[in-house]
Each structure stands twice: as structure tokens, then as C-alpha cells.
Short mmCIF file of C-alpha atoms in Angstrom, two decimals:
data_model
loop_
_atom_site.label_atom_id
_atom_site.label_comp_id
_atom_site.label_asym_id
_atom_site.label_seq_id
_atom_site.Cartn_x
_atom_site.Cartn_y
_atom_site.Cartn_z
CA MET A 1 -77.94 -2.31 102.28
CA TYR A 2 -78.77 -1.53 106.03
CA ALA A 3 -75.41 -1.88 108.38
CA PRO A 4 -74.30 0.12 111.48
CA ASN A 5 -72.25 3.35 110.97
CA SER A 6 -68.88 1.73 110.37
CA LEU A 7 -66.82 0.61 107.42
CA MET A 8 -68.19 -2.23 105.55
CA HIS A 9 -66.86 -4.50 102.95
CA CYS A 10 -69.34 -5.66 99.95
CA LEU A 11 -68.66 -7.76 96.67
CA LEU A 12 -69.99 -7.26 93.39
CA ASP A 13 -70.24 -9.87 90.26
CA THR A 14 -71.74 -10.08 86.98
CA ILE A 15 -73.81 -13.01 85.86
CA ASP A 16 -74.32 -13.05 81.81
CA GLY A 17 -77.76 -13.09 80.63
CA THR A 18 -78.51 -12.59 76.59
CA ALA A 19 -75.02 -10.45 76.78
CA THR A 20 -71.67 -12.27 77.23
CA ALA A 21 -68.97 -11.47 79.31
CA GLY A 22 -65.74 -10.75 76.74
CA GLU A 23 -67.89 -10.01 73.96
CA ASP A 24 -70.74 -7.22 75.03
CA TYR A 25 -69.12 -5.80 78.35
CA ILE A 26 -66.30 -6.79 80.95
CA LYS A 27 -66.98 -8.85 83.40
CA LEU A 28 -66.91 -7.74 87.20
CA SER A 29 -66.24 -9.94 90.31
CA GLU A 30 -64.70 -7.11 92.88
CA GLU A 31 -65.26 -5.50 96.45
CA PHE A 32 -65.64 -2.50 97.26
CA VAL A 33 -65.75 -0.95 100.69
CA MET A 34 -68.64 1.50 101.65
CA GLU A 35 -66.77 4.57 104.41
CA SER A 36 -68.91 4.83 107.46
CA GLY A 37 -72.11 7.44 106.78
CA GLN A 38 -71.80 6.88 102.79
CA GLN A 39 -75.43 6.14 101.61
CA GLU A 40 -74.08 5.25 98.08
CA LYS A 41 -71.52 4.43 95.76
CA LYS A 42 -70.97 4.64 91.61
CA ILE A 43 -69.87 1.02 90.41
CA THR A 44 -68.69 1.21 86.75
CA ILE A 45 -68.70 -1.46 84.45
CA HIS A 46 -67.56 -1.21 80.65
CA VAL A 47 -69.46 -2.15 77.42
CA ILE A 48 -67.55 -3.72 74.59
CA ASP A 49 -68.66 -1.39 71.82
CA ASP A 50 -68.41 -2.76 68.52
CA ASN A 51 -69.73 -2.08 64.79
CA GLN A 52 -71.94 -5.48 64.46
CA TRP A 53 -76.02 -4.87 64.86
CA GLU A 54 -76.89 -7.07 67.89
CA PRO A 55 -80.05 -7.11 69.52
CA ASP A 56 -80.48 -5.45 72.81
CA GLU A 57 -78.93 -7.56 75.30
CA THR A 58 -79.05 -8.20 78.83
CA PHE A 59 -76.69 -9.16 82.21
CA PHE A 60 -77.01 -9.43 85.94
CA VAL A 61 -75.30 -7.45 88.18
CA LYS A 62 -75.72 -9.15 91.84
CA LEU A 63 -74.42 -7.47 95.30
CA SER A 64 -73.46 -9.61 98.11
CA LEU A 65 -71.75 -9.73 101.86
CA PRO A 66 -68.15 -11.22 102.29
CA GLU A 67 -68.63 -14.15 105.60
CA SER A 68 -66.46 -11.71 107.36
CA GLU A 69 -69.73 -8.94 107.17
CA GLU A 70 -72.63 -11.22 107.47
CA ASN A 71 -73.14 -10.92 111.32
CA ARG A 72 -72.76 -7.42 111.52
CA ALA A 73 -74.86 -6.26 108.54
CA LYS A 74 -77.44 -7.62 105.86
CA VAL A 75 -78.16 -7.06 101.89
CA GLY A 76 -81.90 -5.75 101.11
CA SER A 77 -84.54 -6.99 98.90
CA LYS A 78 -83.35 -5.96 96.15
CA THR A 79 -79.60 -7.41 95.45
CA VAL A 80 -79.81 -8.28 91.93
CA ALA A 81 -80.33 -5.61 89.27
CA LEU A 82 -80.72 -6.38 85.53
CA VAL A 83 -78.62 -4.68 83.32
CA THR A 84 -79.99 -4.05 79.37
CA ILE A 85 -77.11 -3.08 76.93
CA ILE A 86 -79.63 -1.31 73.75
CA ASN A 87 -77.59 -1.43 70.69
CA ASP A 88 -77.16 1.68 68.69
CA ASP A 89 -75.26 0.00 65.63
CA GLU A 90 -77.69 0.70 62.05
CA PRO A 91 -77.46 -2.11 59.34
CA GLY A 92 -79.61 -0.23 57.47
CA TYR A 93 -81.99 -1.23 54.66
CA ILE A 94 -81.02 -3.71 51.54
CA HIS A 95 -82.82 -2.91 48.04
CA PHE A 96 -82.45 -2.89 44.79
CA GLU A 97 -81.47 0.76 43.47
CA GLU A 98 -84.08 0.40 40.51
CA PRO A 99 -87.33 -1.58 40.06
CA ILE A 100 -86.52 -2.16 36.40
CA ASN A 101 -83.35 -2.55 34.65
CA LEU A 102 -83.19 -2.83 31.00
CA VAL A 103 -80.03 -4.76 29.46
CA LYS A 104 -79.23 -5.92 25.82
CA GLU A 105 -79.27 -9.52 24.91
CA SER A 106 -75.80 -9.40 23.53
CA VAL A 107 -74.05 -7.31 26.35
CA GLY A 108 -73.36 -11.26 27.55
CA LYS A 109 -74.70 -10.04 31.37
CA ALA A 110 -76.76 -8.19 33.23
CA GLU A 111 -75.48 -5.94 36.34
CA ILE A 112 -77.82 -4.94 38.90
CA LYS A 113 -76.89 -2.59 41.51
CA VAL A 114 -77.93 -3.71 45.31
CA ALA A 115 -77.72 -0.65 47.69
CA ARG A 116 -77.59 -0.54 51.63
CA VAL A 117 -78.95 2.76 52.72
CA ASN A 118 -79.44 3.86 56.60
CA GLY A 119 -76.77 2.95 57.86
CA ALA A 120 -74.05 0.36 57.04
CA ASP A 121 -72.55 -0.63 60.60
CA GLY A 122 -71.41 -4.52 60.95
CA ARG A 123 -71.12 -7.36 58.35
CA VAL A 124 -74.52 -8.24 56.88
CA SER A 125 -75.88 -10.76 54.37
CA VAL A 126 -78.62 -11.11 52.00
CA HIS A 127 -79.86 -13.64 49.85
CA TYR A 128 -81.01 -13.55 46.12
CA ARG A 129 -82.90 -15.72 43.37
CA THR A 130 -84.29 -15.72 39.68
CA LYS A 131 -87.48 -16.54 39.09
CA ASP A 132 -88.69 -16.35 35.11
CA ILE A 133 -91.28 -14.59 33.85
CA GLU A 134 -91.67 -14.56 30.12
CA ALA A 135 -87.76 -15.01 29.63
CA VAL A 136 -86.75 -18.83 30.76
CA ALA A 137 -83.80 -19.83 32.70
CA THR A 138 -80.96 -21.80 30.86
CA ARG A 139 -82.30 -20.94 27.99
CA ASP A 140 -82.52 -16.98 27.72
CA TYR A 141 -79.99 -16.72 30.86
CA GLU A 142 -78.39 -18.47 33.95
CA PRO A 143 -80.47 -18.80 37.18
CA ALA A 144 -78.89 -17.53 40.38
CA ASP A 145 -79.76 -18.49 44.18
CA SER A 146 -76.90 -17.11 45.75
CA GLU A 147 -75.72 -14.62 49.23
CA LEU A 148 -75.02 -11.13 48.77
CA VAL A 149 -72.59 -10.24 51.32
CA PHE A 150 -71.39 -6.50 53.11
CA GLU A 151 -68.44 -5.46 54.50
CA HIS A 152 -68.74 -2.80 57.95
CA GLY A 153 -69.44 0.32 55.76
CA GLU A 154 -70.27 -1.47 52.39
CA ILE A 155 -73.05 0.12 50.91
CA SER A 156 -73.34 -1.00 47.11
CA LYS A 157 -73.08 -4.64 45.75
CA ILE A 158 -73.35 -5.85 41.91
CA ILE A 159 -75.33 -8.70 41.09
CA ALA A 160 -73.64 -10.68 37.84
CA ILE A 161 -76.29 -12.51 35.74
CA PRO A 162 -75.41 -14.00 32.76
CA ILE A 163 -77.76 -13.32 29.95
CA MET A 164 -78.04 -15.89 26.63
CA ASN A 165 -76.96 -14.44 23.25
CA ASP A 166 -78.70 -17.18 20.50
CA LEU A 167 -79.01 -14.70 17.78
CA ASP A 168 -82.68 -15.60 16.99
CA ALA A 169 -84.98 -12.90 16.33
CA GLU A 170 -87.59 -12.85 19.48
CA LYS A 171 -89.36 -10.53 21.56
CA ASP A 172 -88.06 -8.76 24.47
CA GLU A 173 -88.02 -10.88 27.23
CA THR A 174 -88.18 -10.31 31.55
CA PHE A 175 -87.14 -12.36 34.05
CA ALA A 176 -87.12 -11.28 37.92
CA VAL A 177 -84.36 -11.21 40.54
CA GLU A 178 -85.63 -10.97 44.29
CA LEU A 179 -83.97 -10.68 47.68
CA TYR A 180 -84.75 -12.47 50.83
CA ASN A 181 -83.66 -13.84 54.08
CA PRO A 182 -81.44 -10.96 55.37
CA THR A 183 -79.32 -11.48 57.75
CA GLY A 184 -77.27 -9.16 60.52
CA GLY A 185 -80.56 -7.41 61.92
CA ALA A 186 -80.58 -5.14 57.66
CA THR A 187 -83.95 -5.86 56.67
CA ILE A 188 -85.29 -5.46 52.89
CA GLY A 189 -85.87 -1.96 51.54
CA LYS A 190 -88.98 -0.72 49.51
CA HIS A 191 -87.16 -2.44 46.14
CA GLY A 192 -86.88 -6.20 47.22
CA ARG A 193 -88.07 -6.97 43.79
CA THR A 194 -86.36 -6.06 40.24
CA VAL A 195 -87.51 -6.76 37.02
CA VAL A 196 -84.53 -7.57 33.60
CA THR A 197 -85.86 -6.72 30.83
CA ILE A 198 -83.87 -8.72 27.31
CA ILE A 199 -83.70 -6.22 24.86
CA ASN A 200 -83.11 -8.28 21.67
CA ASP A 201 -81.23 -6.70 19.30
CA ASP A 202 -80.28 -9.85 17.03
CA ASN A 203 -82.09 -7.89 14.00
CA TYR A 204 -80.14 -4.81 14.38
CA ILE A 205 -76.34 -6.93 14.74
CA THR A 206 -77.99 -8.82 12.24
CA MET A 207 -78.36 -5.59 9.84
CA ALA A 208 -75.17 -4.03 10.81
CA ASN A 209 -73.75 -7.01 9.90
CA LYS A 210 -75.13 -7.15 6.39
CA MET A 211 -74.04 -3.47 5.94
CA ALA A 212 -70.91 -4.01 6.88
CA SER A 213 -70.42 -6.86 4.77
CA LEU A 214 -71.79 -5.05 0.99
CA VAL A 215 -69.68 -2.30 -0.16
CA GLN A 216 -71.96 -1.43 -2.98
CA VAL A 217 -75.09 -1.73 -1.48
CA ASP A 218 -79.00 -0.30 -2.55
CA MET A 219 -80.19 1.10 0.21
CA ASP A 220 -83.90 1.00 -1.36
CA LYS A 221 -83.19 -2.99 -0.24
CA LEU A 222 -82.82 -1.62 2.80
CA SER A 223 -86.61 -0.13 3.11
CA VAL A 224 -89.38 -2.02 4.52
CA THR A 225 -91.65 -0.77 2.12
CA LYS A 226 -92.09 -1.01 -2.05
CA THR A 227 -92.28 2.85 -3.65
CA THR A 228 -94.49 1.69 -6.46
CA TRP A 229 -97.01 -0.41 -7.41
CA GLY A 230 -94.48 -1.44 -10.37
CA GLN A 231 -92.20 -3.02 -8.17
CA GLN A 232 -94.99 -4.94 -6.33
CA PHE A 233 -95.90 -6.38 -9.54
CA LYS A 234 -92.60 -6.87 -10.54
CA ASP A 235 -92.17 -9.48 -7.11
CA ALA A 236 -95.14 -11.20 -7.39
CA MET A 237 -93.66 -11.81 -11.02
CA THR A 238 -90.54 -13.49 -9.77
CA VAL A 239 -90.24 -16.67 -8.09
CA ASN A 240 -89.00 -16.13 -4.41
CA GLY A 241 -89.25 -12.68 -4.45
CA GLY A 242 -86.75 -12.20 -7.37
CA ASP A 243 -83.99 -13.83 -5.16
CA LEU A 244 -83.20 -16.80 -8.18
CA GLU A 245 -79.87 -18.14 -6.37
CA THR A 246 -81.42 -19.60 -2.81
CA ALA A 247 -84.87 -20.71 -4.71
CA LYS A 248 -85.95 -24.23 -4.13
CA PHE A 249 -87.91 -26.39 -6.22
CA VAL A 250 -90.76 -25.67 -3.76
CA HIS A 251 -90.63 -22.16 -4.38
CA TYR A 252 -91.10 -22.97 -8.31
CA VAL A 253 -94.27 -25.15 -7.23
CA GLY A 254 -95.66 -22.27 -5.00
CA HIS A 255 -95.28 -20.07 -7.50
CA THR A 256 -97.44 -21.32 -10.18
CA PHE A 257 -100.27 -21.70 -7.52
CA SER A 258 -100.31 -18.63 -6.02
CA PHE A 259 -99.71 -16.47 -9.06
CA PHE A 260 -102.99 -15.61 -9.45
CA TRP A 261 -103.59 -14.51 -5.99
CA LYS A 262 -99.91 -12.69 -5.63
CA ILE A 263 -100.74 -10.36 -8.74
CA LEU A 264 -104.33 -9.43 -7.24
CA PHE A 265 -102.92 -8.68 -4.60
CA ALA A 266 -99.75 -6.43 -6.18
CA PHE A 267 -102.97 -4.44 -6.33
CA VAL A 268 -103.40 -3.39 -2.42
CA PRO A 269 -101.19 0.08 -2.63
CA PRO A 270 -97.37 0.13 -0.93
CA THR A 271 -97.51 0.80 3.29
CA SER A 272 -94.99 3.84 1.73
CA ILE A 273 -98.72 5.66 1.10
CA ALA A 274 -100.10 7.44 3.25
CA GLY A 275 -98.57 5.96 6.49
CA GLY A 276 -99.68 2.50 5.33
CA TRP A 277 -103.10 3.59 6.04
CA LEU A 278 -103.94 3.24 2.91
CA THR A 279 -103.05 -0.10 2.26
CA PHE A 280 -104.71 -1.18 5.93
CA PHE A 281 -108.44 -0.64 4.50
CA VAL A 282 -107.65 -1.39 1.02
CA SER A 283 -106.61 -4.93 2.20
CA LEU A 284 -109.81 -5.11 4.72
CA LEU A 285 -111.73 -4.60 1.75
CA PHE A 286 -109.78 -7.59 -0.48
CA ILE A 287 -110.20 -9.48 2.64
CA ALA A 288 -114.44 -8.95 2.42
CA ILE A 289 -114.83 -9.55 -0.96
CA LEU A 290 -113.19 -12.63 -1.37
CA THR A 291 -114.74 -13.54 2.11
CA ALA A 292 -118.11 -13.14 0.23
CA VAL A 293 -117.33 -14.50 -3.08
CA VAL A 294 -115.75 -17.78 -0.91
CA GLY A 295 -119.29 -17.90 1.27
CA ASP A 296 -121.21 -17.33 -2.29
CA VAL A 297 -119.55 -20.30 -3.84
CA ALA A 298 -119.98 -22.73 -1.15
CA ALA A 299 -123.52 -21.69 -1.16
CA ILE A 300 -123.92 -22.05 -4.83
CA PHE A 301 -121.65 -25.81 -4.28
CA GLY A 302 -123.95 -26.96 -1.69
CA CYS A 303 -126.62 -26.58 -3.71
CA LEU A 304 -125.71 -28.04 -6.40
CA VAL A 305 -124.53 -31.14 -4.44
CA GLY A 306 -128.05 -31.08 -2.53
CA LEU A 307 -126.20 -29.80 1.17
CA LYS A 308 -128.38 -27.09 3.27
CA ASP A 309 -127.41 -24.18 3.95
CA SER A 310 -126.70 -24.83 7.39
CA ILE A 311 -124.17 -27.50 6.57
CA THR A 312 -122.69 -25.43 3.83
CA ALA A 313 -121.94 -22.95 5.78
CA ILE A 314 -120.07 -24.50 8.89
CA SER A 315 -118.22 -26.96 6.02
CA PHE A 316 -116.82 -25.28 2.99
CA VAL A 317 -117.63 -21.62 4.13
CA ALA A 318 -115.43 -22.23 7.34
CA LEU A 319 -112.96 -23.88 5.64
CA GLY A 320 -112.75 -21.07 2.67
CA THR A 321 -112.16 -18.46 5.83
CA SER A 322 -110.48 -20.21 8.24
CA LEU A 323 -108.56 -22.73 6.83
CA PRO A 324 -105.66 -19.92 5.41
CA ASP A 325 -105.59 -18.02 8.96
CA THR A 326 -105.33 -21.28 10.26
CA PHE A 327 -101.83 -21.71 8.12
CA ALA A 328 -101.17 -18.31 9.20
CA SER A 329 -101.14 -18.40 12.50
CA MET A 330 -98.94 -22.09 12.58
CA ILE A 331 -96.27 -19.78 10.65
CA ALA A 332 -96.84 -16.92 13.46
CA ALA A 333 -96.18 -19.51 16.19
CA LYS A 334 -93.30 -21.16 14.81
CA ASN A 335 -91.89 -17.62 14.11
CA SER A 336 -92.53 -16.36 17.97
CA LYS A 337 -91.36 -18.15 21.18
CA THR A 338 -94.65 -17.02 22.04
CA ALA A 339 -98.37 -17.75 20.90
CA ASP A 340 -99.37 -13.72 21.09
CA ASP A 341 -98.75 -13.29 17.27
CA ALA A 342 -100.83 -16.69 16.57
CA ILE A 343 -103.39 -16.09 18.94
CA GLY A 344 -103.41 -12.05 17.47
CA ASN A 345 -104.05 -13.82 14.03
CA VAL A 346 -106.77 -15.76 15.20
CA THR A 347 -109.10 -13.76 17.12
CA GLY A 348 -107.79 -10.93 14.54
CA SER A 349 -109.08 -12.65 10.73
CA ASN A 350 -112.53 -13.97 12.71
CA SER A 351 -113.53 -10.63 12.96
CA VAL A 352 -113.06 -9.86 10.03
CA ASN A 353 -113.85 -12.81 8.49
CA VAL A 354 -117.45 -12.53 10.57
CA PHE A 355 -118.17 -8.56 10.80
CA LEU A 356 -116.74 -7.17 7.04
CA GLY A 357 -116.50 -10.81 5.86
CA LEU A 358 -120.36 -11.88 6.24
CA GLY A 359 -121.33 -8.70 7.42
CA LEU A 360 -120.96 -6.64 4.47
CA PRO A 361 -123.64 -9.24 2.41
CA TRP A 362 -125.70 -8.53 4.84
CA LEU A 363 -125.67 -5.15 5.03
CA VAL A 364 -126.53 -4.90 1.44
CA ALA A 365 -129.03 -7.22 1.45
CA ALA A 366 -130.90 -5.06 4.40
CA VAL A 367 -130.03 -1.65 2.75
CA TYR A 368 -131.94 -3.16 -0.39
CA TRP A 369 -135.28 -4.72 1.51
CA GLU A 370 -135.04 -1.61 3.31
CA SER A 371 -135.29 -0.16 -0.15
CA LYS A 372 -138.34 -1.74 -1.28
CA ASN A 373 -139.76 -1.22 2.14
CA LEU A 374 -139.30 -5.25 3.41
CA PRO A 375 -138.38 -6.60 6.08
CA PHE A 376 -134.78 -8.38 6.10
CA THR A 377 -135.32 -11.32 7.50
CA VAL A 378 -133.25 -14.45 7.98
CA LYS A 379 -134.19 -17.58 9.38
CA ALA A 380 -132.58 -18.72 12.61
CA GLY A 381 -132.81 -22.86 11.10
CA ASP A 382 -130.98 -25.27 13.05
CA LEU A 383 -128.59 -22.31 14.55
CA SER A 384 -129.45 -23.34 18.12
CA PHE A 385 -128.60 -26.44 18.25
CA SER A 386 -125.14 -25.71 16.44
CA VAL A 387 -124.14 -23.40 18.63
CA LEU A 388 -125.12 -25.80 21.74
CA VAL A 389 -122.32 -28.29 19.85
CA PHE A 390 -119.72 -26.29 19.29
CA SER A 391 -120.18 -24.52 22.67
CA CYS A 392 -119.66 -27.54 24.24
CA SER A 393 -116.58 -28.65 21.87
CA CYS A 394 -115.42 -25.35 22.94
CA ILE A 395 -115.38 -26.08 26.12
CA ILE A 396 -113.93 -29.04 26.08
CA GLY A 397 -111.00 -27.75 24.04
CA MET A 398 -110.40 -25.09 26.43
CA ILE A 399 -109.99 -28.09 29.31
CA LEU A 400 -107.57 -29.71 26.82
CA LEU A 401 -105.34 -25.99 26.73
CA THR A 402 -105.72 -25.74 30.41
CA LEU A 403 -104.63 -29.69 31.38
CA ARG A 404 -101.67 -28.94 28.64
CA ARG A 405 -100.74 -25.69 30.29
CA PHE A 406 -99.89 -27.46 33.72
CA LEU A 407 -99.08 -30.69 32.69
CA GLY A 408 -95.55 -31.79 32.14
CA VAL A 409 -96.85 -34.43 29.96
CA PHE A 410 -97.46 -32.06 27.50
CA GLY A 411 -94.16 -29.60 28.31
CA LYS A 412 -96.30 -27.18 30.42
CA ALA A 413 -97.42 -25.04 26.97
CA GLU A 414 -100.66 -24.63 24.51
CA LEU A 415 -98.38 -25.50 21.86
CA GLY A 416 -95.49 -27.60 20.72
CA GLY A 417 -94.27 -29.63 23.57
CA PRO A 418 -92.84 -34.14 22.91
CA THR A 419 -93.82 -35.16 19.66
CA ILE A 420 -96.47 -37.99 20.90
CA PRO A 421 -99.07 -35.38 23.03
CA LYS A 422 -98.92 -32.64 20.73
CA TYR A 423 -100.16 -35.01 17.75
CA ALA A 424 -102.27 -36.62 19.75
CA CYS A 425 -104.09 -33.10 20.97
CA SER A 426 -104.17 -32.23 17.20
CA ILE A 427 -106.19 -35.31 16.37
CA PHE A 428 -108.11 -34.76 18.94
CA PHE A 429 -109.28 -31.45 18.46
CA VAL A 430 -109.90 -32.64 14.55
CA PHE A 431 -111.93 -35.49 16.07
CA LEU A 432 -113.71 -32.73 17.66
CA TRP A 433 -114.52 -30.80 14.39
CA ILE A 434 -116.11 -33.92 12.93
CA CYS A 435 -117.91 -34.22 15.88
CA TYR A 436 -119.23 -31.20 15.41
CA LEU A 437 -119.88 -31.84 11.63
CA THR A 438 -121.49 -34.92 12.27
CA LEU A 439 -124.18 -34.08 15.25
CA SER A 440 -124.79 -30.25 12.87
CA GLY A 441 -125.96 -32.61 9.79
CA LEU A 442 -127.50 -35.47 11.71
CA GLN A 443 -129.76 -32.40 13.29
CA ALA A 444 -130.34 -30.65 10.29
CA TYR A 445 -131.38 -33.65 8.41
CA GLY A 446 -133.87 -34.89 10.77
CA HIS A 447 -131.85 -38.03 12.57
CA ILE A 448 -131.62 -35.88 15.56
CA TYR A 449 -134.93 -33.92 16.98
CA TRP A 450 -134.26 -30.52 18.41
CA ALA A 451 -136.99 -28.77 19.81
CA ALA A 452 -135.39 -25.07 19.33
#
């Protein structure tokens, strides 16, 4: 501002920018006096301090002259100043205290701690939601999608997720809780997602209830293992393991047809010996012997009825070794919420059948012919065509299983689901097997030409 050496009157006004008068600063509109010879003057504008985080805000200060002074003074080129209010509040970071939380199914709810760190100024909020992993919403836990509010100075909150206790023995299952959309200047910390594991304790509760209800209990019966071979033979010879009170007609029929096999496998050592390792290896030996017997008996039967060895192998031998495993996998799938046990049984049993059951006779034959200084020769025969047809069937089956996983009409699951699609898929897989047998048989008997 330029003026002669005399008393001057000036005007100062504030103008809102992103900052608001009355909320962020005290509005100023006043006239002040510059004394004769005075070069500068200090003007104070009060900023309102609060505990709420806000971004940096601005307002303007305008300098002007009243009409009475315009004839004897003038203002310079810089008549408007920009004032920035720098925020010094720290709303902090919001995150879960632990990246993993464990909760027993019987507790009824999972309490997950959420912490606010590195500042607690102002009122902030954050949203949270649950996501399925292995646990399924509405079946294993109550889904949630809500907002968590932290008042000024508040540094801890608890999210409560109700857990469903279905009293069924099942595997431990997991679901996730994640934070999103923070407000009030807060940000998500390093643990923006936590995994909650629902620990199944139904077996322990059931066992505890049984022990509490029985006054005179035989502790030996609570043991998972059998201490003697004699007990195994005793159980094998009795219907329903000796529990005749709950035995039904189907148990008696099953006992009649399986009596020989129950007695045979009672010779397997009990698991109480050598930590169960002896049971494991002897069981493998029994499986190998039975697989070899099934293969040889099927080969003899095929020879008697005039079937080629390749057809006998993919029909009777395959049924004899794999059909029992199919029912075992079905039982495993029904007794578990996932197909993990069923898949493990399929891959494990087929590995034993192929590498041990069928590999053992090959090993014996190879050793025998080596002792005669002659090579052990196995002709490929129709193997290449059979493998091709089998591989194509497998690809088609995998495509169907993929569709079952992602399409709602199948229940978005490989096993089970709605009744009609479930049985339709089962029939289709049987049809694939029949096509495989038919095409392999036609090729083996010369009706389909295949240059290997």
C-alpha cells in the first residue's frame, strides 16, 4: 500500500475458500489505521481448533481502502492473500489386532478386536464385511456387512460374529473379515483382513457328555485302539460290533456276506502295536495280495469265457479293485462337508492298486525271468487306443466337474446338489465308462482299425 506520510484508514475482509467462517476460523471484517510513517501492521485472525481430522483448508484475506481514502492513497498489486489452515489432527490407522483368530464352535460367537493406532483424534468410522473361505455364511456363521464407529479418543472396538453350532462332527472351517471404506481421515492399517477359524469341538463335547452320563464306564472301550488280536476276532464274529441292541436287519445281512472278509482282516495287527506302523504295512500287504488275486481270478475267468486280456483288465479287474473304493469314497464324502477325504481315498487307493497290487506281480515276474537270464516282455497290444479313449473320457469328465463347480443349476459343487442334475451327472459318467468299454472292445476285436 502506498500513501503519503499521514494517517491512513484501511479495510480488511476474509473470504471463504475451502475453509468456512465460523467452523474453521473467525470471520474478520474490520477497519484498521496505519499511523504516519508506519511500514507494516500485524493483523490476527483466529483459527478454530477441533479434534476432527480434515484436509488442509484455505480462505482468503482481502485488503482494500474505504471510499474516503481512495483519492489520497492506493493499494498495491497484491491485495488478496491466501491463508492455508494446516490440519494437525491424527485420526490414526484402523486394523485388526490379530491376522488370525480362533474360536470354538460351541462358544456361539467370534469376538474380533479392532484397534485404532497412531492417533485417536476425531470421530472416524470403517466398514467391515465377512467372506466365505471354507465356512459358509448362514450355515456356519451369520454374515455381516456393517459399520464400526470410533468416537474421539476411542482406540479399540470388538466385532461380534455369531457362530452356528450344529452339533455335527466336521472339520475346522474358516471365513474372513475385512475392513474397507474408512472415513474421517483414518486409513486401513497392516491387518486389514483377518481369518477366523471355527474349531470343531463337537467330538469333545459328545465324549464329555457320554462320560458324564455313565457312572460305571469301561475305560478300555474309550480307547481308539484295540489292545489284542483276540478282541479284533471277537468284534469280527459279532453282529454290529457286539452292539445287538441297535442292530437292524441290514446289519445281520451284511454280517453274513462279509463274515469271511471280517475274519480275514482281523489278522491285521491292532493299531496299539508299534504305534500303528505295523498295521499300516500289513494292511498294504493284504491289499496287494487281494489285488493280485482279483487280477489273476479275473484273467482266468476271461480266458474261460473267451475274453481278451485287455478287455478283462478294463472290466472285471478294474471293477474288482475300484468298485469297493468307490463306495468307500461315497461314504467318506457323505460324512464330511468337503470332498477332501473322498479325493484322498480315490488317489490313495488307486495308487496302491496300480503301484503295489499290480506292480507286485510284475516285480515277481521280472525277478523270475531275470534269474533265467531272459528278458521280461510285456506286449503293449491295444494299450495306446485304450489310453486315448480313456484320456478323452477324463477330459470330458473334468469339464463336467468344472461346470458343476461354477453353475448354480448344479449347486456350485462337484458332489451332491439338486436331485435331478445329480442323478443326470451320475448317469452320464456311467455312460462314459460304457463308451470306453465299448470302443476299447470294438478295437480289440478288430472292428475299429487303429495303427499304433
